[in-house]
PDB file of C-alpha atoms and ligand atoms in Angstrom:
ATOM      1  CA  MET A   1      -4.978  -3.708 -21.769  1.00 41.00           C
ATOM      2  CA  TYR A   2      -3.884  -2.740 -18.287  1.00 46.00           C
ATOM      3  CA  GLY A   3      -3.774  -5.191 -15.360  1.00 43.00           C
ATOM      4  CA  TYR A   4      -4.132  -4.409 -11.668  1.00 47.00           C
ATOM      5  CA  ALA A   5      -2.473  -6.984  -9.451  1.00 44.00           C
ATOM      6  CA  VAL A   6      -4.371  -5.570  -6.528  1.00 41.00           C
ATOM      7  CA  SER A   7      -7.832  -6.222  -5.287  1.00 35.00           C
ATOM      8  CA  ARG A   8      -8.391  -2.502  -5.043  1.00 33.00           C
ATOM      9  CA  LEU A   9      -5.881   0.287  -5.614  1.00 40.00           C
ATOM     10  CA  PHE A  10      -8.195   3.042  -4.544  1.00 38.00           C
ATOM     11  CA  ALA A  11      -5.713   5.848  -4.958  1.00 39.00           C
ATOM     12  CA  VAL A  12      -5.098   5.485  -8.637  1.00 46.00           C
ATOM     13  CA  ASN A  13      -7.597   2.943  -9.815  1.00 52.00           C
ATOM     14  CA  ASP A  14      -9.941   5.331 -11.530  1.00 60.00           C
ATOM     15  CA  ALA A  15      -7.119   6.813 -13.605  1.00 61.00           C
ATOM     16  CA  PRO A  16      -7.345   4.113 -16.301  1.00 61.00           C
ATOM     17  CA  THR A  17     -11.129   4.529 -16.442  1.00 64.00           C
ATOM     18  CA  ARG A  18     -10.802   8.255 -16.867  1.00 66.00           C
ATOM     19  CA  THR A  19      -8.227   7.803 -19.576  1.00 67.00           C
ATOM     20  CA  ARG A  20     -10.450   5.095 -21.123  1.00 73.00           C
ATOM     21  CA  LEU A  21      -7.844   2.375 -20.730  1.00 78.00           C
ATOM     22  CA  ASP A  22      -9.190  -1.149 -20.794  1.00 82.00           C
ATOM     23  CA  THR A  23      -8.452  -2.664 -17.345  1.00 85.00           C
ATOM     24  CA  VAL A  24      -8.704  -6.026 -15.655  1.00 88.00           C
ATOM     25  CA  THR A  25      -8.320  -6.891 -11.961  1.00 87.00           C
ATOM     26  CA  VAL A  26      -5.840  -9.654 -11.126  1.00 92.00           C
ATOM     27  CA  PRO A  27      -6.485 -11.529  -7.875  1.00 91.00           C
ATOM     28  CA  VAL A  28      -3.735 -11.842  -5.284  1.00 93.00           C
ATOM     29  CA  ASP A  29      -3.005 -14.901  -3.140  1.00 93.00           C
ATOM     30  CA  ALA A  30      -0.658 -15.232  -0.166  1.00 93.00           C
ATOM     31  CA  ASP A  31       2.430 -15.096  -2.429  1.00 96.00           C
ATOM     32  CA  GLY A  32       1.473 -12.240  -4.747  1.00 95.00           C
ATOM     33  CA  PRO A  33      -0.524 -11.708  -7.932  1.00 95.00           C
ATOM     34  CA  ARG A  34      -1.903 -14.821  -9.664  1.00 96.00           C
ATOM     35  CA  LEU A  35       0.408 -14.862 -12.645  1.00 97.00           C
ATOM     36  CA  GLU A  36      -1.660 -17.326 -14.662  1.00 97.00           C
ATOM     37  CA  VAL A  37      -4.597 -14.901 -14.467  1.00 95.00           C
ATOM     38  CA  LEU A  38      -2.331 -12.032 -15.501  1.00 95.00           C
ATOM     39  CA  ALA A  39      -0.929 -14.078 -18.394  1.00 96.00           C
ATOM     40  CA  GLY A  40      -4.426 -15.040 -19.534  1.00 95.00           C
ATOM     41  CA  SER A  41      -5.734 -11.482 -19.336  1.00 93.00           C
ATOM     42  CA  GLY A  42      -4.096 -10.131 -22.472  1.00 93.00           C
ATOM     43  CA  ALA A  43      -2.701  -7.212 -20.428  1.00 93.00           C
ATOM     44  CA  ARG A  44       0.763  -5.871 -21.212  1.00 95.00           C
ATOM     45  CA  VAL A  45       1.030  -3.390 -18.354  1.00 94.00           C
ATOM     46  CA  VAL A  46       0.454  -4.159 -14.690  1.00 95.00           C
ATOM     47  CA  VAL A  47       0.245  -1.760 -11.732  1.00 93.00           C
ATOM     48  CA  THR A  48       1.329  -3.578  -8.614  1.00 93.00           C
ATOM     49  CA  THR A  49       2.719  -3.239  -5.064  1.00 94.00           C
ATOM     50  CA  PRO A  50       5.418  -5.935  -4.568  1.00 95.00           C
ATOM     51  CA  ALA A  51       6.898  -4.604  -1.296  1.00 94.00           C
ATOM     52  CA  HIS A  52       3.566  -4.419   0.559  1.00 93.00           C
ATOM     53  CA  GLN A  53       0.333  -5.264  -1.182  1.00 92.00           C
ATOM     54  CA  PHE A  54      -2.627  -3.061  -0.384  1.00 88.00           C
ATOM     55  CA  PRO A  55      -4.902  -4.013   1.282  1.00 89.00           C
ATOM     56  CA  SER A  56      -3.789  -7.598   2.163  1.00 91.00           C
ATOM     57  CA  GLY A  57      -0.436  -6.480   3.597  1.00 93.00           C
ATOM     58  CA  ILE A  58       1.544  -9.337   2.025  1.00 93.00           C
ATOM     59  CA  ALA A  59       4.988  -8.946   0.450  1.00 94.00           C
ATOM     60  CA  TYR A  60       5.413 -10.827  -2.829  1.00 95.00           C
ATOM     61  CA  THR A  61       7.649 -13.879  -2.644  1.00 95.00           C
ATOM     62  CA  ALA A  62      10.927 -13.917  -4.592  1.00 95.00           C
ATOM     63  CA  GLU A  63       9.392 -16.434  -7.009  1.00 97.00           C
ATOM     64  CA  ARG A  64       6.382 -14.247  -7.705  1.00 97.00           C
ATOM     65  CA  ARG A  65       8.584 -11.182  -8.184  1.00 97.00           C
ATOM     66  CA  ALA A  66      10.737 -13.089 -10.669  1.00 97.00           C
ATOM     67  CA  GLY A  67       7.561 -14.371 -12.327  1.00 98.00           C
ATOM     68  CA  LEU A  68       6.295 -10.830 -12.837  1.00 97.00           C
ATOM     69  CA  LEU A  69       9.506  -9.941 -14.648  1.00 98.00           C
ATOM     70  CA  ASP A  70       9.324 -13.110 -16.760  1.00 98.00           C
ATOM     71  CA  TRP A  71       5.745 -12.199 -17.679  1.00 97.00           C
ATOM     72  CA  ALA A  72       6.771  -8.662 -18.664  1.00 98.00           C
ATOM     73  CA  ARG A  73       9.580  -9.971 -20.853  1.00 98.00           C
ATOM     74  CA  ALA A  74       7.333 -12.590 -22.458  1.00 97.00           C
ATOM     75  CA  VAL A  75       4.635 -10.085 -23.456  1.00 97.00           C
ATOM     76  CA  ASP A  76       7.063  -7.231 -24.170  1.00 97.00           C
ATOM     77  CA  GLY A  77       5.250  -5.446 -21.350  1.00 96.00           C
ATOM     78  CA  LEU A  78       5.796  -3.172 -18.372  1.00 96.00           C
ATOM     79  CA  VAL A  79       5.428  -3.543 -14.591  1.00 97.00           C
ATOM     80  CA  ILE A  80       4.519  -0.309 -12.811  1.00 96.00           C
ATOM     81  CA  GLU A  81       5.879  -0.840  -9.281  1.00 96.00           C
ATOM     82  CA  ASP A  82       3.895   1.273  -6.819  1.00 94.00           C
ATOM     83  CA  ASP A  83       6.166   1.538  -3.775  1.00 94.00           C
ATOM     84  CA  TYR A  84       3.669   3.565  -1.782  1.00 90.00           C
ATOM     85  CA  ASP A  85       4.891   2.878   1.771  1.00 91.00           C
ATOM     86  CA  GLY A  86       8.295   1.262   1.296  1.00 87.00           C
ATOM     87  CA  ASP A  87       9.985   3.520   3.849  1.00 90.00           C
ATOM     88  CA  PHE A  88       8.308   1.700   6.704  1.00 94.00           C
ATOM     89  CA  ARG A  89       9.334  -1.864   7.434  1.00 93.00           C
ATOM     90  CA  TYR A  90       9.556  -2.749  11.132  1.00 94.00           C
ATOM     91  CA  ASP A  91      10.919  -6.276  11.333  1.00 90.00           C
ATOM     92  CA  ARG A  92      13.791  -6.161   8.844  1.00 86.00           C
ATOM     93  CA  ALA A  93      15.422  -3.994   6.208  1.00 85.00           C
ATOM     94  CA  PRO A  94      13.037  -3.173   3.359  1.00 83.00           C
ATOM     95  CA  VAL A  95      13.180  -5.619   0.455  1.00 85.00           C
ATOM     96  CA  GLY A  96      14.882  -4.203  -2.635  1.00 91.00           C
ATOM     97  CA  ALA A  97      12.741  -2.737  -5.382  1.00 95.00           C
ATOM     98  CA  LEU A  98      11.691  -5.012  -8.231  1.00 96.00           C
ATOM     99  CA  GLN A  99      12.946  -2.247 -10.491  1.00 97.00           C
ATOM    100  CA  GLY A 100      16.524  -3.134  -9.490  1.00 96.00           C
ATOM    101  CA  LEU A 101      16.043  -6.650 -10.895  1.00 96.00           C
ATOM    102  CA  GLY A 102      14.558  -5.530 -14.200  1.00 97.00           C
ATOM    103  CA  PRO A 103      15.212  -1.859 -14.939  1.00 97.00           C
ATOM    104  CA  ASP A 104      14.265  -2.394 -18.576  1.00 97.00           C
ATOM    105  CA  ARG A 105      10.844  -3.812 -17.668  1.00 98.00           C
ATOM    106  CA  VAL A 106       9.833  -1.910 -14.511  1.00 98.00           C
ATOM    107  CA  ALA A 107       8.710   1.669 -13.927  1.00 97.00           C
ATOM    108  CA  TYR A 108       9.200   2.467 -10.229  1.00 96.00           C
ATOM    109  CA  THR A 109       6.999   5.006  -8.472  1.00 95.00           C
ATOM    110  CA  GLY A 110       7.153   6.426  -4.968  1.00 93.00           C
ATOM    111  CA  SER A 111       6.262   9.610  -3.147  1.00 93.00           C
ATOM    112  CA  VAL A 112       6.488  11.471   0.131  1.00 94.00           C
ATOM    113  CA  SER A 113       2.759  11.003   0.712  1.00 92.00           C
ATOM    114  CA  LYS A 114       3.248   8.448   3.494  1.00 93.00           C
ATOM    115  CA  SER A 115       6.530   9.777   4.843  1.00 94.00           C
ATOM    116  CA  LEU A 116       5.766  13.535   4.916  1.00 95.00           C
ATOM    117  CA  ALA A 117       2.327  14.590   3.708  1.00 92.00           C
ATOM    118  CA  PRO A 118       0.040  13.538   0.838  1.00 90.00           C
ATOM    119  CA  GLY A 119      -0.844  17.198   0.251  1.00 90.00           C
ATOM    120  CA  LEU A 120       2.689  17.933  -0.980  1.00 91.00           C
ATOM    121  CA  ARG A 121       2.044  15.913  -4.181  1.00 90.00           C
ATOM    122  CA  LEU A 122       5.743  15.180  -4.632  1.00 93.00           C
ATOM    123  CA  GLY A 123       6.991  11.852  -5.852  1.00 92.00           C
ATOM    124  CA  TRP A 124       9.350  10.128  -8.235  1.00 93.00           C
ATOM    125  CA  LEU A 125       9.204   7.885 -11.220  1.00 93.00           C
ATOM    126  CA  VAL A 126      12.087   5.769 -12.514  1.00 95.00           C
ATOM    127  CA  VAL A 127      11.253   4.452 -15.964  1.00 96.00           C
ATOM    128  CA  PRO A 128      13.114   2.289 -18.476  1.00 97.00           C
ATOM    129  CA  GLU A 129      15.435   4.480 -20.480  1.00 96.00           C
ATOM    130  CA  ARG A 130      13.560   3.951 -23.733  1.00 96.00           C
ATOM    131  CA  LEU A 131      10.438   5.524 -22.178  1.00 96.00           C
ATOM    132  CA  ALA A 132      12.055   8.457 -20.365  1.00 95.00           C
ATOM    133  CA  GLY A 133      11.696  11.041 -23.137  1.00 95.00           C
ATOM    134  CA  GLU A 134       8.062  10.275 -23.818  1.00 96.00           C
ATOM    135  CA  VAL A 135       7.126  10.146 -20.117  1.00 94.00           C
ATOM    136  CA  ALA A 136       8.762  13.534 -19.506  1.00 93.00           C
ATOM    137  CA  ALA A 137       7.008  15.026 -22.533  1.00 95.00           C
ATOM    138  CA  ARG A 138       3.593  13.711 -21.451  1.00 93.00           C
ATOM    139  CA  LYS A 139       4.079  14.912 -17.884  1.00 91.00           C
ATOM    140  CA  ARG A 140       4.858  18.373 -19.236  1.00 92.00           C
ATOM    141  CA  THR A 141       1.694  18.301 -21.324  1.00 92.00           C
ATOM    142  CA  LEU A 142      -0.375  17.202 -18.338  1.00 88.00           C
ATOM    143  CA  ASP A 143       0.644  19.787 -15.736  1.00 88.00           C
ATOM    144  CA  LEU A 144       3.648  21.884 -16.842  1.00 89.00           C
ATOM    145  CA  GLY A 145       5.580  20.506 -13.869  1.00 86.00           C
ATOM    146  CA  ASN A 146       5.370  20.340 -10.072  1.00 86.00           C
ATOM    147  CA  PRO A 147       5.929  23.365  -7.808  1.00 89.00           C
ATOM    148  CA  ALA A 148       9.627  24.251  -7.984  1.00 92.00           C
ATOM    149  CA  LEU A 149       9.830  25.722  -4.463  1.00 95.00           C
ATOM    150  CA  ASP A 150       8.376  22.586  -2.871  1.00 94.00           C
ATOM    151  CA  GLN A 151      10.863  20.460  -4.803  1.00 94.00           C
ATOM    152  CA  ALA A 152      13.752  22.689  -3.783  1.00 95.00           C
ATOM    153  CA  ALA A 153      12.686  22.492  -0.132  1.00 96.00           C
ATOM    154  CA  LEU A 154      12.468  18.704  -0.332  1.00 96.00           C
ATOM    155  CA  ALA A 155      15.868  18.508  -2.040  1.00 96.00           C
ATOM    156  CA  TYR A 156      17.361  20.580   0.793  1.00 98.00           C
ATOM    157  CA  PHE A 157      15.592  18.459   3.427  1.00 97.00           C
ATOM    158  CA  ILE A 158      17.028  15.291   1.868  1.00 97.00           C
ATOM    159  CA  GLY A 159      20.466  16.765   1.191  1.00 98.00           C
ATOM    160  CA  CYS A 160      21.105  17.941   4.762  1.00 98.00           C
ATOM    161  CA  GLY A 161      20.167  14.552   6.249  1.00 98.00           C
ATOM    162  CA  ALA A 162      16.981  15.780   7.950  1.00 98.00           C
ATOM    163  CA  TYR A 163      14.731  13.555   5.825  1.00 97.00           C
ATOM    164  CA  ASP A 164      16.647  10.435   6.934  1.00 96.00           C
ATOM    165  CA  ARG A 165      16.379  11.483  10.570  1.00 98.00           C
ATOM    166  CA  HIS A 166      12.667  12.142  10.098  1.00 97.00           C
ATOM    167  CA  LEU A 167      12.174   8.677   8.578  1.00 96.00           C
ATOM    168  CA  ARG A 168      13.997   7.022  11.459  1.00 95.00           C
ATOM    169  CA  ARG A 169      11.855   8.915  13.995  1.00 97.00           C
ATOM    170  CA  CYS A 170       8.648   7.927  12.173  1.00 96.00           C
ATOM    171  CA  GLN A 171       9.853   4.362  11.895  1.00 95.00           C
ATOM    172  CA  ARG A 172      10.256   4.127  15.705  1.00 96.00           C
ATOM    173  CA  ALA A 173       6.927   5.839  16.414  1.00 97.00           C
ATOM    174  CA  TYR A 174       4.943   3.784  13.887  1.00 97.00           C
ATOM    175  CA  ARG A 175       6.446   0.510  15.050  1.00 97.00           C
ATOM    176  CA  GLU A 176       5.356   1.332  18.611  1.00 97.00           C
ATOM    177  CA  ARG A 177       1.861   2.240  17.356  1.00 98.00           C
ATOM    178  CA  ARG A 178       1.584  -0.977  15.361  1.00 97.00           C
ATOM    179  CA  ASP A 179       2.760  -3.091  18.320  1.00 97.00           C
ATOM    180  CA  THR A 180       0.266  -1.299  20.592  1.00 98.00           C
ATOM    181  CA  LEU A 181      -2.603  -1.898  18.177  1.00 98.00           C
ATOM    182  CA  VAL A 182      -1.808  -5.577  17.672  1.00 98.00           C
ATOM    183  CA  ALA A 183      -1.459  -6.193  21.437  1.00 98.00           C
ATOM    184  CA  ALA A 184      -4.687  -4.320  22.213  1.00 98.00           C
ATOM    185  CA  LEU A 185      -6.613  -6.252  19.558  1.00 98.00           C
ATOM    186  CA  LEU A 186      -5.372  -9.641  20.777  1.00 97.00           C
ATOM    187  CA  GLU A 187      -6.272  -8.758  24.352  1.00 97.00           C
ATOM    188  CA  ARG A 188      -9.776  -7.489  23.568  1.00 97.00           C
ATOM    189  CA  PHE A 189     -10.580 -10.141  20.955  1.00 97.00           C
ATOM    190  CA  PRO A 190      -8.898 -13.422  21.958  1.00 96.00           C
ATOM    191  CA  GLY A 191      -8.331 -15.549  18.881  1.00 95.00           C
ATOM    192  CA  ALA A 192      -8.107 -12.545  16.525  1.00 97.00           C
ATOM    193  CA  VAL A 193      -5.663 -13.032  13.667  1.00 96.00           C
ATOM    194  CA  VAL A 194      -3.541 -10.143  12.431  1.00 96.00           C
ATOM    195  CA  THR A 195      -2.150 -10.723   8.952  1.00 93.00           C
ATOM    196  CA  GLY A 196       0.301  -8.950   6.684  1.00 92.00           C
ATOM    197  CA  ILE A 197       3.955  -8.160   7.183  1.00 93.00           C
ATOM    198  CA  ALA A 198       5.132  -5.693   9.840  1.00 95.00           C
ATOM    199  CA  ALA A 199       5.298  -2.716   7.499  1.00 95.00           C
ATOM    200  CA  GLY A 200       3.520   0.382   6.299  1.00 95.00           C
ATOM    201  CA  LEU A 201       0.708   2.140   8.052  1.00 95.00           C
ATOM    202  CA  HIS A 202      -2.067  -0.435   8.299  1.00 95.00           C
ATOM    203  CA  VAL A 203      -2.867  -3.937   9.557  1.00 95.00           C
ATOM    204  CA  ILE A 204      -5.536  -6.434   8.558  1.00 95.00           C
ATOM    205  CA  VAL A 205      -7.307  -8.197  11.415  1.00 97.00           C
ATOM    206  CA  ARG A 206      -9.838 -11.023  11.353  1.00 96.00           C
ATOM    207  CA  LEU A 207     -11.946 -11.424  14.472  1.00 96.00           C
ATOM    208  CA  PRO A 208     -13.226 -14.881  15.449  1.00 93.00           C
ATOM    209  CA  PRO A 209     -16.743 -15.546  14.042  1.00 89.00           C
ATOM    210  CA  GLY A 210     -18.434 -14.912  17.408  1.00 91.00           C
ATOM    211  CA  TYR A 211     -17.892 -11.134  17.095  1.00 94.00           C
ATOM    212  CA  GLY A 212     -19.801 -10.922  13.807  1.00 87.00           C
ATOM    213  CA  PRO A 213     -21.791 -10.580  11.744  1.00 92.00           C
ATOM    214  CA  GLN A 214     -19.739  -7.758  10.334  1.00 94.00           C
ATOM    215  CA  PRO A 215     -22.527  -5.177   9.745  1.00 94.00           C
ATOM    216  CA  ARG A 216     -23.639  -5.425  13.382  1.00 95.00           C
ATOM    217  CA  PHE A 217     -20.071  -5.087  14.641  1.00 96.00           C
ATOM    218  CA  LEU A 218     -19.432  -2.018  12.452  1.00 97.00           C
ATOM    219  CA  ALA A 219     -22.673  -0.405  13.622  1.00 97.00           C
ATOM    220  CA  GLY A 220     -21.728  -1.041  17.263  1.00 97.00           C
ATOM    221  CA  ALA A 221     -18.290   0.488  16.739  1.00 97.00           C
ATOM    222  CA  ALA A 222     -19.767   3.530  14.996  1.00 97.00           C
ATOM    223  CA  ALA A 223     -22.251   4.001  17.852  1.00 97.00           C
ATOM    224  CA  ALA A 224     -19.273   4.040  20.239  1.00 97.00           C
ATOM    225  CA  GLY A 225     -17.587   6.695  18.090  1.00 96.00           C
ATOM    226  CA  VAL A 226     -15.108   4.519  16.171  1.00 96.00           C
ATOM    227  CA  VAL A 227     -15.500   4.495  12.395  1.00 94.00           C
ATOM    228  CA  LEU A 228     -13.966   1.394  10.826  1.00 96.00           C
ATOM    229  CA  ARG A 229     -13.289   0.290   7.257  1.00 95.00           C
ATOM    230  CA  PRO A 230     -13.921  -3.408   6.597  1.00 96.00           C
ATOM    231  CA  LEU A 231     -11.665  -5.291   4.202  1.00 94.00           C
ATOM    232  CA  SER A 232     -14.724  -5.758   1.972  1.00 92.00           C
ATOM    233  CA  ASP A 233     -14.597  -2.000   1.218  1.00 92.00           C
ATOM    234  CA  PHE A 234     -11.428  -2.694  -0.768  1.00 86.00           C
ATOM    235  CA  GLY A 235     -12.684  -5.193  -3.318  1.00 78.00           C
ATOM    236  CA  THR A 236     -12.311  -8.337  -1.178  1.00 80.00           C
ATOM    237  CA  ALA A 237     -15.426 -10.504  -0.848  1.00 79.00           C
ATOM    238  CA  PRO A 238     -16.909 -10.577   2.697  1.00 79.00           C
ATOM    239  CA  ALA A 239     -15.908 -13.648   4.740  1.00 79.00           C
ATOM    240  CA  GLY A 240     -18.256 -16.590   4.119  1.00 81.00           C
ATOM    241  CA  ASP A 241     -18.799 -17.168   7.848  1.00 83.00           C
ATOM    242  CA  GLY A 242     -19.753 -13.522   8.501  1.00 82.00           C
ATOM    243  CA  SER A 243     -16.605 -12.874  10.539  1.00 91.00           C
ATOM    244  CA  VAL A 244     -15.313  -9.334  10.862  1.00 96.00           C
ATOM    245  CA  ARG A 245     -12.245  -8.377   8.787  1.00 96.00           C
ATOM    246  CA  LEU A 246     -10.907  -4.874   9.162  1.00 97.00           C
ATOM    247  CA  VAL A 247      -8.269  -2.606   7.606  1.00 96.00           C
ATOM    248  CA  LEU A 248      -6.888  -0.531  10.481  1.00 97.00           C
ATOM    249  CA  GLY A 249      -4.552   2.430  10.067  1.00 95.00           C
ATOM    250  CA  TYR A 250      -2.485   3.320  13.115  1.00 96.00           C
ATOM    251  CA  ALA A 251       0.145   5.879  12.130  1.00 94.00           C
ATOM    252  CA  HIS A 252      -1.895   8.974  13.004  1.00 93.00           C
ATOM    253  CA  LEU A 253      -2.766   7.991  16.596  1.00 96.00           C
ATOM    254  CA  PRO A 254      -0.538   7.973  19.683  1.00 97.00           C
ATOM    255  CA  PRO A 255      -0.469   4.632  21.556  1.00 98.00           C
ATOM    256  CA  ALA A 256      -2.862   5.739  24.323  1.00 98.00           C
ATOM    257  CA  GLU A 257      -5.479   6.755  21.741  1.00 97.00           C
ATOM    258  CA  ILE A 258      -5.090   3.433  19.952  1.00 98.00           C
ATOM    259  CA  GLU A 259      -5.701   1.549  23.210  1.00 98.00           C
ATOM    260  CA  ARG A 260      -8.721   3.717  23.990  1.00 97.00           C
ATOM    261  CA  ALA A 261     -10.225   3.157  20.540  1.00 97.00           C
ATOM    262  CA  VAL A 262      -9.832  -0.636  20.798  1.00 98.00           C
ATOM    263  CA  ARG A 263     -11.469  -0.611  24.248  1.00 97.00           C
ATOM    264  CA  LEU A 264     -14.480   1.156  22.711  1.00 97.00           C
ATOM    265  CA  LEU A 265     -15.061  -1.639  20.174  1.00 97.00           C
ATOM    266  CA  PRO A 266     -17.981  -3.990  20.910  1.00 96.00           C
ATOM    267  CA  ALA A 267     -16.607  -7.223  22.376  1.00 93.00           C
ATOM    268  CA  GLY A 268     -19.770  -8.556  23.994  1.00 78.00           C
TER     269      GLY A 268
HETATM  270  C1  PLP B   1      -1.441   1.559  -2.739  1.00 58.57           C
HETATM  271  C2  PLP B   1      -1.325   3.037  -2.893  1.00 58.57           C
HETATM  272  N1  PLP B   1      -0.701   3.525  -3.974  1.00 58.57           N
HETATM  273  C3  PLP B   1      -0.591   4.852  -4.176  1.00 58.57           C
HETATM  274  C4  PLP B   1      -1.128   5.745  -3.279  1.00 58.57           C
HETATM  275  C5  PLP B   1      -1.095   7.209  -3.640  1.00 58.57           C
HETATM  276  O1  PLP B   1      -0.010   7.800  -3.325  1.00 58.57           O
HETATM  277  P1  PLP B   1       0.321   9.309  -3.772  1.00 58.57           P
HETATM  278  O2  PLP B   1      -0.303  10.205  -2.750  1.00 58.57           O
HETATM  279  O3  PLP B   1       1.779   9.274  -3.740  1.00 58.57           O
HETATM  280  O4  PLP B   1      -0.244   9.552  -5.131  1.00 58.57           O
HETATM  281  C6  PLP B   1      -1.756   5.306  -2.126  1.00 58.57           C
HETATM  282  C7  PLP B   1      -2.302   6.271  -1.170  1.00 58.57           C
HETATM  283  O5  PLP B   1      -2.738   5.986  -0.116  1.00 58.57           O
HETATM  284  C8  PLP B   1      -1.869   3.909  -1.934  1.00 58.57           C
HETATM  285  O6  PLP B   1      -2.491   3.411  -0.862  1.00 58.57           O
END
């Protein structure tokens, strides 16, 4: 069995279904995945996002990270660490990969989808040594390899230092966009609560109950030309009090556009 320590990993979550793997969803609290649920699930492989959980935006605590490794050792299992946006942390240096703490129990995955372009389909996978041969063989069977020219171009881009410069430029721009979004939200919706660490490309915001119920708020925003995704789209139950909880991406919009979009949201 395969466990997902995410409420919804939309990008890859239908892969197990398509490959007919038996999966179970593991809930996440403020510290990380609920390890007792994982342990009780019978799973021996978990796909998880320790550096920045999607969608909640939390980073797993050191205890929960250690607990994941203990679980993997106890069940002779594997943690698949999905480091999907680890290049972007705005308040401190990124936390080290879980893989570094347990290279024999963790398969680390990352890609340039968030840092360059998802259409490139280039990424990396660091697996425990005992699995390397089989993983390489299966990858070859699946697709006969990724485009060599794209890989060579990326290798050059990294090797000459341009990728690092690009990341630093993005880091500055995205931090400014995040700060702009958070400030605009707090001004337009006094009492709003933004949660999740300062990282990645999205924030979670909860508006005070007075701005709900959520369906009416979303309809009002859509009528004003702003399409929003509520947190409930990502496998999280709607708030009991009807308050509006949103997943907002900011990386693709310049600050002035972000401010304009927030001003268009219904605040009456
Ligand atoms: C949590 C998470 N994991 C993985 C991915 C997919 O990344 P890739 O394009 O590298 O397959 C995404 C894409 O948005 C994501 O949000």
